[in-house]
PDB file of N, CA and C in Angstrom:
ATOM      1  N   UNK D 232     126.703  86.656 -12.650  1.00 52.00           N
ATOM      2  CA  UNK D 232     124.740  86.996 -12.052  1.00 52.00           C
ATOM      3  C   UNK D 232     125.267  87.884 -10.905  1.00 52.00           C
ATOM      4  N   UNK D 233     124.564  88.392 -10.413  1.00 57.00           N
ATOM      5  CA  UNK D 233     124.920  89.357  -9.059  1.00 57.00           C
ATOM      6  C   UNK D 233     124.300  88.568  -8.180  1.00 57.00           C
ATOM      7  N   UNK D 234     124.064  88.813  -6.917  1.00 64.00           N
ATOM      8  CA  UNK D 234     123.460  88.419  -6.079  1.00 64.00           C
ATOM      9  C   UNK D 234     122.528  89.509  -5.608  1.00 64.00           C
ATOM     10  N   UNK D 235     121.292  89.705  -5.550  1.00 59.00           N
ATOM     11  CA  UNK D 235     120.576  90.777  -4.684  1.00 59.00           C
ATOM     12  C   UNK D 235     120.546  90.801  -3.636  1.00 59.00           C
ATOM     13  N   UNK D 236     121.394  92.443  -3.319  1.00 60.00           N
ATOM     14  CA  UNK D 236     121.652  91.937  -1.380  1.00 60.00           C
ATOM     15  C   UNK D 236     120.676  92.739  -1.201  1.00 60.00           C
ATOM     16  N   UNK D 237     119.968  93.223   0.249  1.00 58.00           N
ATOM     17  CA  UNK D 237     118.561  94.330   0.437  1.00 58.00           C
ATOM     18  C   UNK D 237     119.582  95.382   1.526  1.00 58.00           C
ATOM     19  N   UNK D 238     119.196  96.315   1.472  1.00 61.00           N
ATOM     20  CA  UNK D 238     119.430  97.819   2.091  1.00 61.00           C
ATOM     21  C   UNK D 238     119.210  98.061   3.079  1.00 61.00           C
ATOM     22  N   UNK D 239     118.037  96.670   4.014  1.00 60.00           N
ATOM     23  CA  UNK D 239     117.658  97.607   5.221  1.00 60.00           C
ATOM     24  C   UNK D 239     119.223  96.354   5.736  1.00 60.00           C
ATOM     25  N   UNK D 240     119.892  97.428   7.487  1.00 59.00           N
ATOM     26  CA  UNK D 240     121.253  96.951   7.742  1.00 59.00           C
ATOM     27  C   UNK D 240     120.738  95.205   7.840  1.00 59.00           C
ATOM     28  N   UNK D 241     120.785  94.363   7.101  1.00 55.00           N
ATOM     29  CA  UNK D 241     121.494  92.554   8.508  1.00 55.00           C
ATOM     30  C   UNK D 241     121.605  92.540  10.072  1.00 55.00           C
ATOM     31  N   UNK D 242     121.446  92.204  11.099  1.00 57.00           N
ATOM     32  CA  UNK D 242     121.229  91.533  11.837  1.00 57.00           C
ATOM     33  C   UNK D 242     120.887  90.495  13.185  1.00 57.00           C
ATOM     34  N   UNK D 243     122.052  90.339  13.793  1.00 50.00           N
ATOM     35  CA  UNK D 243     122.088  88.900  14.911  1.00 50.00           C
ATOM     36  C   UNK D 243     120.753  88.164  14.718  1.00 50.00           C
ATOM     37  N   UNK D 244     118.933  89.722  14.986  1.00 53.00           N
ATOM     38  CA  UNK D 244     118.704  89.085  15.491  1.00 53.00           C
ATOM     39  C   UNK D 244     116.617  89.738  14.515  1.00 53.00           C
ATOM     40  N   UNK D 245     116.643  89.110  14.418  1.00 51.00           N
ATOM     41  CA  UNK D 245     115.551  89.377  13.333  1.00 51.00           C
ATOM     42  C   UNK D 245     114.225  90.122  13.957  1.00 51.00           C
ATOM     43  N   UNK D 246     113.793  89.421  15.054  1.00 56.00           N
ATOM     44  CA  UNK D 246     112.507  89.825  16.042  1.00 56.00           C
ATOM     45  C   UNK D 246     112.441  91.059  15.977  1.00 56.00           C
ATOM     46  N   UNK D 247     111.161  92.074  16.787  1.00 69.00           N
ATOM     47  CA  UNK D 247     110.637  93.190  17.069  1.00 69.00           C
ATOM     48  C   UNK D 247     111.606  93.161  18.078  1.00 69.00           C
ATOM     49  N   UNK D 248     111.971  94.274  18.750  1.00 71.00           N
ATOM     50  CA  UNK D 248     112.763  95.063  20.722  1.00 71.00           C
ATOM     51  C   UNK D 248     111.192  94.836  20.891  1.00 71.00           C
ATOM     52  N   UNK D 249     110.542  95.247  20.556  1.00 74.00           N
ATOM     53  CA  UNK D 249     109.166  95.184  21.592  1.00 74.00           C
ATOM     54  C   UNK D 249     108.720  93.719  22.042  1.00 74.00           C
ATOM     55  N   UNK D 250     108.819  92.883  20.662  1.00 78.00           N
ATOM     56  CA  UNK D 250     108.606  91.802  21.429  1.00 78.00           C
ATOM     57  C   UNK D 250     109.767  90.547  21.959  1.00 78.00           C
ATOM     58  N   UNK D 251     110.834  91.370  21.979  1.00 77.00           N
ATOM     59  CA  UNK D 251     111.772  90.137  22.855  1.00 77.00           C
ATOM     60  C   UNK D 251     110.918  91.680  24.602  1.00 77.00           C
ATOM     61  N   UNK D 252     110.975  93.177  24.531  1.00 81.00           N
ATOM     62  CA  UNK D 252     110.472  93.180  25.431  1.00 81.00           C
ATOM     63  C   UNK D 252     109.801  93.376  26.709  1.00 81.00           C
ATOM     64  N   UNK D 253     107.664  92.692  25.923  1.00 84.00           N
ATOM     65  CA  UNK D 253     107.107  91.940  26.565  1.00 84.00           C
ATOM     66  C   UNK D 253     107.070  90.193  26.994  1.00 84.00           C
ATOM     67  N   UNK D 254     108.394  90.271  25.998  1.00 88.00           N
ATOM     68  CA  UNK D 254     108.827  87.978  25.965  1.00 88.00           C
ATOM     69  C   UNK D 254     109.482  87.620  27.274  1.00 88.00           C
ATOM     70  N   UNK D 255     110.153  89.585  28.004  1.00 88.00           N
ATOM     71  CA  UNK D 255     111.205  89.433  28.998  1.00 88.00           C
ATOM     72  C   UNK D 255     110.288  89.888  30.327  1.00 88.00           C
ATOM     73  N   UNK D 256     109.703  90.765  29.521  1.00 91.00           N
ATOM     74  CA  UNK D 256     108.534  91.093  31.328  1.00 91.00           C
ATOM     75  C   UNK D 256     108.211  89.807  31.239  1.00 91.00           C
ATOM     76  N   UNK D 257     107.465  89.230  30.436  1.00 93.00           N
ATOM     77  CA  UNK D 257     106.780  87.656  30.680  1.00 93.00           C
ATOM     78  C   UNK D 257     107.530  86.606  31.232  1.00 93.00           C
ATOM     79  N   UNK D 258     108.559  86.507  30.864  1.00 94.00           N
ATOM     80  CA  UNK D 258     109.131  85.370  31.385  1.00 94.00           C
ATOM     81  C   UNK D 258     109.668  86.127  33.401  1.00 94.00           C
ATOM     82  N   UNK D 259     110.023  87.115  33.308  1.00 94.00           N
ATOM     83  CA  UNK D 259     110.500  87.802  34.873  1.00 94.00           C
ATOM     84  C   UNK D 259     109.284  87.401  35.321  1.00 94.00           C
ATOM     85  N   UNK D 260     108.058  87.852  34.741  1.00 94.00           N
ATOM     86  CA  UNK D 260     107.403  87.717  35.751  1.00 94.00           C
ATOM     87  C   UNK D 260     107.177  86.428  35.474  1.00 94.00           C
ATOM     88  N   UNK D 261     106.962  85.560  35.779  1.00 95.00           N
ATOM     89  CA  UNK D 261     106.877  83.815  35.525  1.00 95.00           C
ATOM     90  C   UNK D 261     107.591  83.828  36.922  1.00 95.00           C
ATOM     91  N   UNK D 262     109.149  83.559  36.595  1.00 95.00           N
ATOM     92  CA  UNK D 262     110.205  83.666  37.799  1.00 95.00           C
ATOM     93  C   UNK D 262     109.966  84.549  38.687  1.00 95.00           C
ATOM     94  N   UNK D 263     109.982  85.418  38.587  1.00 94.00           N
ATOM     95  CA  UNK D 263     109.389  86.423  39.507  1.00 94.00           C
ATOM     96  C   UNK D 263     108.169  85.863  40.942  1.00 94.00           C
ATOM     97  N   UNK D 264     106.718  84.784  40.035  1.00 95.00           N
ATOM     98  CA  UNK D 264     105.596  84.112  41.409  1.00 95.00           C
ATOM     99  C   UNK D 264     106.534  82.759  41.591  1.00 95.00           C
ATOM    100  N   UNK D 265     107.724  82.763  40.595  1.00 95.00           N
ATOM    101  CA  UNK D 265     108.131  81.353  41.491  1.00 95.00           C
ATOM    102  C   UNK D 265     108.760  81.726  42.125  1.00 95.00           C
ATOM    103  N   UNK D 266     109.183  82.115  42.458  1.00 95.00           N
ATOM    104  CA  UNK D 266     110.632  82.562  43.989  1.00 95.00           C
ATOM    105  C   UNK D 266     109.749  83.139  44.309  1.00 95.00           C
ATOM    106  N   UNK D 267     108.526  83.572  44.796  1.00 95.00           N
ATOM    107  CA  UNK D 267     108.153  83.779  45.971  1.00 95.00           C
ATOM    108  C   UNK D 267     107.645  82.724  46.439  1.00 95.00           C
ATOM    109  N   UNK D 268     106.437  82.175  45.110  1.00 95.00           N
ATOM    110  CA  UNK D 268     105.749  80.946  45.490  1.00 95.00           C
ATOM    111  C   UNK D 268     106.868  80.121  46.401  1.00 95.00           C
ATOM    112  N   UNK D 269     108.817  79.962  45.474  1.00 94.00           N
ATOM    113  CA  UNK D 269     109.414  79.127  46.165  1.00 94.00           C
ATOM    114  C   UNK D 269     109.608  79.688  47.696  1.00 94.00           C
ATOM    115  N   UNK D 270     109.722  81.213  48.127  1.00 94.00           N
ATOM    116  CA  UNK D 270     110.391  81.850  49.308  1.00 94.00           C
ATOM    117  C   UNK D 270     109.098  81.241  50.162  1.00 94.00           C
ATOM    118  N   UNK D 271     107.666  81.017  49.933  1.00 94.00           N
ATOM    119  CA  UNK D 271     107.297  80.731  50.552  1.00 94.00           C
ATOM    120  C   UNK D 271     106.638  79.235  51.247  1.00 94.00           C
ATOM    121  N   UNK D 272     106.882  78.408  50.405  1.00 93.00           N
ATOM    122  CA  UNK D 272     107.449  77.910  51.312  1.00 93.00           C
ATOM    123  C   UNK D 272     108.663  76.898  51.884  1.00 93.00           C
ATOM    124  N   UNK D 273     109.437  78.329  52.018  1.00 92.00           N
ATOM    125  CA  UNK D 273     110.305  77.361  53.294  1.00 92.00           C
ATOM    126  C   UNK D 273     111.918  77.475  52.041  1.00 92.00           C
ATOM    127  N   UNK D 274     112.629  77.669  50.964  1.00 93.00           N
ATOM    128  CA  UNK D 274     113.345  77.222  50.327  1.00 93.00           C
ATOM    129  C   UNK D 274     114.006  78.434  49.644  1.00 93.00           C
ATOM    130  N   UNK D 275     114.301  80.084  51.434  1.00 93.00           N
ATOM    131  CA  UNK D 275     114.963  81.434  50.506  1.00 93.00           C
ATOM    132  C   UNK D 275     116.013  81.767  49.721  1.00 93.00           C
ATOM    133  N   UNK D 276     117.144  79.979  49.176  1.00 93.00           N
ATOM    134  CA  UNK D 276     118.158  80.373  49.034  1.00 93.00           C
ATOM    135  C   UNK D 276     117.561  80.049  47.317  1.00 93.00           C
ATOM    136  N   UNK D 277     117.109  79.458  46.527  1.00 93.00           N
ATOM    137  CA  UNK D 277     116.582  79.430  45.371  1.00 93.00           C
ATOM    138  C   UNK D 277     115.434  80.000  44.692  1.00 93.00           C
ATOM    139  N   UNK D 278     115.119  80.861  46.071  1.00 94.00           N
ATOM    140  CA  UNK D 278     114.393  82.313  45.460  1.00 94.00           C
ATOM    141  C   UNK D 278     114.694  82.886  45.550  1.00 94.00           C
ATOM    142  N   UNK D 279     115.527  83.478  45.930  1.00 95.00           N
ATOM    143  CA  UNK D 279     116.589  84.226  45.982  1.00 95.00           C
ATOM    144  C   UNK D 279     117.251  84.079  44.295  1.00 95.00           C
ATOM    145  N   UNK D 280     117.502  83.223  44.148  1.00 95.00           N
ATOM    146  CA  UNK D 280     118.536  82.828  42.662  1.00 95.00           C
ATOM    147  C   UNK D 280     117.677  83.228  41.760  1.00 95.00           C
ATOM    148  N   UNK D 281     116.282  82.802  41.778  1.00 95.00           N
ATOM    149  CA  UNK D 281     115.470  82.623  40.905  1.00 95.00           C
ATOM    150  C   UNK D 281     114.533  83.967  41.025  1.00 95.00           C
ATOM    151  N   UNK D 282     115.121  84.791  41.524  1.00 94.00           N
ATOM    152  CA  UNK D 282     114.523  85.912  41.234  1.00 94.00           C
ATOM    153  C   UNK D 282     115.739  86.946  40.850  1.00 94.00           C
ATOM    154  N   UNK D 283     116.443  86.606  41.551  1.00 95.00           N
ATOM    155  CA  UNK D 283     118.611  87.328  40.800  1.00 95.00           C
ATOM    156  C   UNK D 283     117.889  86.756  38.841  1.00 95.00           C
ATOM    157  N   UNK D 284     117.219  85.970  38.308  1.00 94.00           N
ATOM    158  CA  UNK D 284     118.072  85.783  36.603  1.00 94.00           C
ATOM    159  C   UNK D 284     116.589  86.098  36.807  1.00 94.00           C
ATOM    160  N   UNK D 285     115.397  86.371  37.104  1.00 94.00           N
ATOM    161  CA  UNK D 285     114.090  87.316  36.942  1.00 94.00           C
ATOM    162  C   UNK D 285     114.135  89.220  36.723  1.00 94.00           C
ATOM    163  N   UNK D 286     114.876  89.010  37.755  1.00 94.00           N
ATOM    164  CA  UNK D 286     115.754  90.563  37.281  1.00 94.00           C
ATOM    165  C   UNK D 286     116.335  90.168  36.180  1.00 94.00           C
ATOM    166  N   UNK D 287     116.934  89.718  36.554  1.00 92.00           N
ATOM    167  CA  UNK D 287     118.023  89.845  35.003  1.00 92.00           C
ATOM    168  C   UNK D 287     117.197  89.642  33.895  1.00 92.00           C
ATOM    169  N   UNK D 288     115.794  89.459  33.677  1.00 90.00           N
ATOM    170  CA  UNK D 288     114.724  89.057  32.397  1.00 90.00           C
ATOM    171  C   UNK D 288     114.023  90.412  31.838  1.00 90.00           C
ATOM    172  N   UNK D 289     114.103  91.233  33.204  1.00 92.00           N
ATOM    173  CA  UNK D 289     113.201  92.263  33.362  1.00 92.00           C
ATOM    174  C   UNK D 289     113.770  93.854  33.220  1.00 92.00           C
ATOM    175  N   UNK D 290     115.081  93.690  33.422  1.00 91.00           N
ATOM    176  CA  UNK D 290     115.471  94.915  34.144  1.00 91.00           C
ATOM    177  C   UNK D 290     116.550  95.577  32.511  1.00 91.00           C
ATOM    178  N   UNK D 291     116.323  94.662  30.892  1.00 86.00           N
ATOM    179  CA  UNK D 291     116.669  95.700  29.981  1.00 86.00           C
ATOM    180  C   UNK D 291     115.341  95.842  29.486  1.00 86.00           C
ATOM    181  N   UNK D 292     114.364  95.011  28.810  1.00 85.00           N
ATOM    182  CA  UNK D 292     112.652  95.359  28.810  1.00 85.00           C
ATOM    183  C   UNK D 292     112.170  96.905  30.064  1.00 85.00           C
ATOM    184  N   UNK D 293     113.070  96.829  31.029  1.00 87.00           N
ATOM    185  CA  UNK D 293     112.087  98.425  31.872  1.00 87.00           C
ATOM    186  C   UNK D 293     113.459  99.447  31.263  1.00 87.00           C
ATOM    187  N   UNK D 294     114.161  99.394  30.884  1.00 88.00           N
ATOM    188  CA  UNK D 294     115.503 100.284  30.784  1.00 88.00           C
ATOM    189  C   UNK D 294     115.080 100.376  29.454  1.00 88.00           C
ATOM    190  N   UNK D 295     114.312  99.516  28.510  1.00 83.00           N
ATOM    191  CA  UNK D 295     113.638 100.410  27.010  1.00 83.00           C
ATOM    192  C   UNK D 295     112.709 100.516  27.696  1.00 83.00           C
ATOM    193  N   UNK D 296     112.017 100.307  28.293  1.00 82.00           N
ATOM    194  CA  UNK D 296     110.885 101.290  28.194  1.00 82.00           C
ATOM    195  C   UNK D 296     110.795 102.505  28.330  1.00 82.00           C
ATOM    196  N   UNK D 297     111.957 102.899  30.119  1.00 88.00           N
ATOM    197  CA  UNK D 297     112.160 104.342  30.443  1.00 88.00           C
ATOM    198  C   UNK D 297     112.226 105.298  29.497  1.00 88.00           C
ATOM    199  N   UNK D 298     112.601 105.426  28.533  1.00 87.00           N
ATOM    200  CA  UNK D 298     114.420 105.256  28.176  1.00 87.00           C
ATOM    201  C   UNK D 298     113.964 105.843  26.420  1.00 87.00           C
ATOM    202  N   UNK D 299     112.066 105.561  26.185  1.00 84.00           N
ATOM    203  CA  UNK D 299     111.305 105.398  24.798  1.00 84.00           C
ATOM    204  C   UNK D 299     110.857 106.532  26.078  1.00 84.00           C
ATOM    205  N   UNK D 300     110.396 105.998  26.844  1.00 89.00           N
ATOM    206  CA  UNK D 300     109.158 107.145  28.032  1.00 89.00           C
ATOM    207  C   UNK D 300     110.254 108.447  27.858  1.00 89.00           C
ATOM    208  N   UNK D 301     111.160 108.212  28.064  1.00 94.00           N
ATOM    209  CA  UNK D 301     111.952 109.656  28.325  1.00 94.00           C
ATOM    210  C   UNK D 301     111.722 109.861  26.774  1.00 94.00           C
ATOM    211  N   UNK D 302     112.553 109.656  25.752  1.00 91.00           N
ATOM    212  CA  UNK D 302     112.479 110.661  24.947  1.00 91.00           C
ATOM    213  C   UNK D 302     110.813 111.146  24.243  1.00 91.00           C
ATOM    214  N   UNK D 303     109.510 110.404  24.571  1.00 92.00           N
ATOM    215  CA  UNK D 303     108.542 110.979  24.443  1.00 92.00           C
ATOM    216  C   UNK D 303     108.309 111.933  24.885  1.00 92.00           C
ATOM    217  N   UNK D 304     108.462 112.202  26.403  1.00 95.00           N
ATOM    218  CA  UNK D 304     108.202 113.208  26.197  1.00 95.00           C
ATOM    219  C   UNK D 304     109.481 114.962  26.585  1.00 95.00           C
ATOM    220  N   UNK D 305     110.843 113.995  26.216  1.00 95.00           N
ATOM    221  CA  UNK D 305     110.811 115.142  25.516  1.00 95.00           C
ATOM    222  C   UNK D 305     110.688 115.851  23.536  1.00 95.00           C
ATOM    223  N   UNK D 306     110.311 114.777  23.595  1.00 95.00           N
ATOM    224  CA  UNK D 306     109.441 115.278  21.838  1.00 95.00           C
ATOM    225  C   UNK D 306     107.992 116.640  22.753  1.00 95.00           C
ATOM    226  N   UNK D 307     107.144 116.114  23.617  1.00 96.00           N
ATOM    227  CA  UNK D 307     105.769 116.436  24.068  1.00 96.00           C
ATOM    228  C   UNK D 307     105.941 118.057  24.097  1.00 96.00           C
ATOM    229  N   UNK D 308     106.779 117.725  25.167  1.00 94.00           N
ATOM    230  CA  UNK D 308     108.104 118.634  26.173  1.00 94.00           C
ATOM    231  C   UNK D 308     108.518 120.197  24.440  1.00 94.00           C
ATOM    232  N   UNK D 309     109.675 119.961  23.112  1.00 93.00           N
ATOM    233  CA  UNK D 309     109.772 120.187  22.846  1.00 93.00           C
ATOM    234  C   UNK D 309     108.434 121.441  21.797  1.00 93.00           C
ATOM    235  N   UNK D 310     107.356 120.266  21.646  1.00 94.00           N
ATOM    236  CA  UNK D 310     106.702 120.897  20.885  1.00 94.00           C
ATOM    237  C   UNK D 310     105.293 121.940  21.304  1.00 94.00           C
ATOM    238  N   UNK D 311     105.866 121.766  22.817  1.00 94.00           N
ATOM    239  CA  UNK D 311     105.246 122.910  23.456  1.00 94.00           C
ATOM    240  C   UNK D 311     105.782 123.591  23.802  1.00 94.00           C
ATOM    241  N   UNK D 312     107.290 123.528  24.384  1.00 89.00           N
ATOM    242  CA  UNK D 312     108.066 124.698  24.049  1.00 89.00           C
ATOM    243  C   UNK D 312     107.922 125.358  22.384  1.00 89.00           C
ATOM    244  N   UNK D 313     107.893 124.713  21.059  1.00 88.00           N
ATOM    245  CA  UNK D 313     107.669 125.875  20.848  1.00 88.00           C
ATOM    246  C   UNK D 313     106.625 126.471  20.259  1.00 88.00           C
ATOM    247  N   UNK D 314     105.225 125.569  20.509  1.00 91.00           N
ATOM    248  CA  UNK D 314     103.979 125.909  20.573  1.00 91.00           C
ATOM    249  C   UNK D 314     103.851 127.784  21.027  1.00 91.00           C
ATOM    250  N   UNK D 315     104.268 127.664  23.116  1.00 89.00           N
ATOM    251  CA  UNK D 315     104.522 128.291  23.237  1.00 89.00           C
ATOM    252  C   UNK D 315     105.180 129.947  23.432  1.00 89.00           C
ATOM    253  N   UNK D 316     106.063 129.730  22.217  1.00 87.00           N
ATOM    254  CA  UNK D 316     107.649 130.787  22.659  1.00 87.00           C
ATOM    255  C   UNK D 316     106.949 131.149  21.004  1.00 87.00           C
ATOM    256  N   UNK D 317     106.615 130.163  19.945  1.00 89.00           N
ATOM    257  CA  UNK D 317     106.593 130.525  18.620  1.00 89.00           C
ATOM    258  C   UNK D 317     105.374 131.769  18.408  1.00 89.00           C
ATOM    259  N   UNK D 318     104.677 132.156  18.778  1.00 90.00           N
ATOM    260  CA  UNK D 318     104.339 134.335  19.516  1.00 90.00           C
ATOM    261  C   UNK D 318     104.739 135.385  19.983  1.00 90.00           C
ATOM    262  N   UNK D 319     105.936 134.238  20.726  1.00 88.00           N
ATOM    263  CA  UNK D 319     106.572 135.027  21.534  1.00 88.00           C
ATOM    264  C   UNK D 319     107.116 135.899  20.901  1.00 88.00           C
ATOM    265  N   UNK D 320     108.357 134.808  20.003  1.00 87.00           N
ATOM    266  CA  UNK D 320     108.752 134.652  18.993  1.00 87.00           C
ATOM    267  C   UNK D 320     108.494 135.614  17.602  1.00 87.00           C
ATOM    268  N   UNK D 321     107.435 135.754  17.247  1.00 90.00           N
ATOM    269  CA  UNK D 321     106.868 136.516  16.083  1.00 90.00           C
ATOM    270  C   UNK D 321     105.908 138.223  16.647  1.00 90.00           C
ATOM    271  N   UNK D 322     106.042 138.159  18.691  1.00 92.00           N
ATOM    272  CA  UNK D 322     105.283 139.879  18.569  1.00 92.00           C
ATOM    273  C   UNK D 322     106.995 140.623  18.967  1.00 92.00           C
ATOM    274  N   UNK D 323     108.508 139.772  19.894  1.00 91.00           N
ATOM    275  CA  UNK D 323     108.965 140.082  20.212  1.00 91.00           C
ATOM    276  C   UNK D 323     110.338 140.257  20.363  1.00 91.00           C
ATOM    277  N   UNK D 324     110.870 141.319  19.766  1.00 93.00           N
ATOM    278  CA  UNK D 324     111.527 141.794  19.036  1.00 93.00           C
ATOM    279  C   UNK D 324     113.207 141.126  20.910  1.00 93.00           C
ATOM    280  N   UNK D 325     113.208 141.660  22.149  1.00 94.00           N
ATOM    281  CA  UNK D 325     113.585 141.223  22.780  1.00 94.00           C
ATOM    282  C   UNK D 325     113.824 140.063  22.691  1.00 94.00           C
ATOM    283  N   UNK D 326     112.817 139.275  22.732  1.00 90.00           N
ATOM    284  CA  UNK D 326     113.029 137.605  22.127  1.00 90.00           C
ATOM    285  C   UNK D 326     112.990 136.948  21.547  1.00 90.00           C
ATOM    286  N   UNK D 327     113.664 137.420  20.490  1.00 91.00           N
ATOM    287  CA  UNK D 327     114.245 136.945  18.909  1.00 91.00           C
ATOM    288  C   UNK D 327     115.787 137.340  18.979  1.00 91.00           C
ATOM    289  N   UNK D 328     116.424 137.913  19.622  1.00 92.00           N
ATOM    290  CA  UNK D 328     117.204 138.463  19.700  1.00 92.00           C
ATOM    291  C   UNK D 328     117.883 137.177  20.693  1.00 92.00           C
ATOM    292  N   UNK D 329     116.917 137.171  22.230  1.00 91.00           N
ATOM    293  CA  UNK D 329     117.905 137.011  22.828  1.00 91.00           C
ATOM    294  C   UNK D 329     117.838 134.280  22.175  1.00 91.00           C
ATOM    295  N   UNK D 330     116.617 134.610  21.291  1.00 87.00           N
ATOM    296  CA  UNK D 330     116.946 132.818  21.130  1.00 87.00           C
ATOM    297  C   UNK D 330     117.869 132.860  19.570  1.00 87.00           C
ATOM    298  N   UNK D 331     117.872 134.462  19.024  1.00 90.00           N
ATOM    299  CA  UNK D 331     119.376 134.086  18.380  1.00 90.00           C
ATOM    300  C   UNK D 331     120.658 133.960  18.437  1.00 90.00           C
ATOM    301  N   UNK D 332     120.641 134.191  19.762  1.00 91.00           N
ATOM    302  CA  UNK D 332     122.141 133.952  20.679  1.00 91.00           C
ATOM    303  C   UNK D 332     122.219 133.247  20.917  1.00 91.00           C
ATOM    304  N   UNK D 333     121.213 132.419  21.646  1.00 88.00           N
ATOM    305  CA  UNK D 333     121.232 130.912  21.809  1.00 88.00           C
ATOM    306  C   UNK D 333     121.244 130.390  21.250  1.00 88.00           C
ATOM    307  N   UNK D 334     121.454 130.360  20.001  1.00 86.00           N
ATOM    308  CA  UNK D 334     121.080 129.759  18.434  1.00 86.00           C
ATOM    309  C   UNK D 334     122.007 129.888  17.964  1.00 86.00           C
ATOM    310  N   UNK D 335     122.837 131.224  17.831  1.00 89.00           N
ATOM    311  CA  UNK D 335     124.754 130.822  17.195  1.00 89.00           C
ATOM    312  C   UNK D 335     125.377 129.803  19.515  1.00 89.00           C
ATOM    313  N   UNK D 336     124.850 130.200  19.843  1.00 85.00           N
ATOM    314  CA  UNK D 336     125.521 130.249  20.690  1.00 85.00           C
ATOM    315  C   UNK D 336     125.776 128.014  21.665  1.00 85.00           C
ATOM    316  N   UNK D 337     124.297 127.986  20.783  1.00 80.00           N
ATOM    317  CA  UNK D 337     124.096 126.033  20.671  1.00 80.00           C
ATOM    318  C   UNK D 337     125.855 125.356  19.541  1.00 80.00           C
ATOM    319  N   UNK D 338     125.160 126.472  18.351  1.00 75.00           N
ATOM    320  CA  UNK D 338     126.190 125.401  17.578  1.00 75.00           C
ATOM    321  C   UNK D 338     127.686 126.101  16.992  1.00 75.00           C
ATOM    322  N   UNK D 339     127.975 127.928  18.080  1.00 69.00           N
ATOM    323  CA  UNK D 339     129.248 127.610  17.848  1.00 69.00           C
ATOM    324  C   UNK D 339     130.882 127.894  18.684  1.00 69.00           C
TER     325      UNK D 339
END
C-alpha cells in the first residue's frame, strides 16, 4: 500500500507568514520599549544592544509589509491604467497602433 502524499508543498514552518510578521513586530516593540527604559535609567550599552535585537525582529516584518503594499499599489495602478486606457483604445486608431507596437516590443 502506498502512502498518502499531500499536493501542497511542505515547508519547514507551518505558521502563516502574517502571524510571524505580527509576532516579530510585537517582540520588536517590546524590546524597543525595554531599550528605551534601559537608556533612560543610564544603561546605554545594554540599551543599544537591545535596540539592535529589536531592529532584527522588526526589519523582516517591515520589509514584507512594504513589499505587499507595493504589490497592491502596482495592481491598483494597472487597474486604473486599464480603465483609463480602454476608452481611448476603443476610439483611437493611433492609440491602438501605439499599444500594439509597445506590446510587440515588450515580448520580442
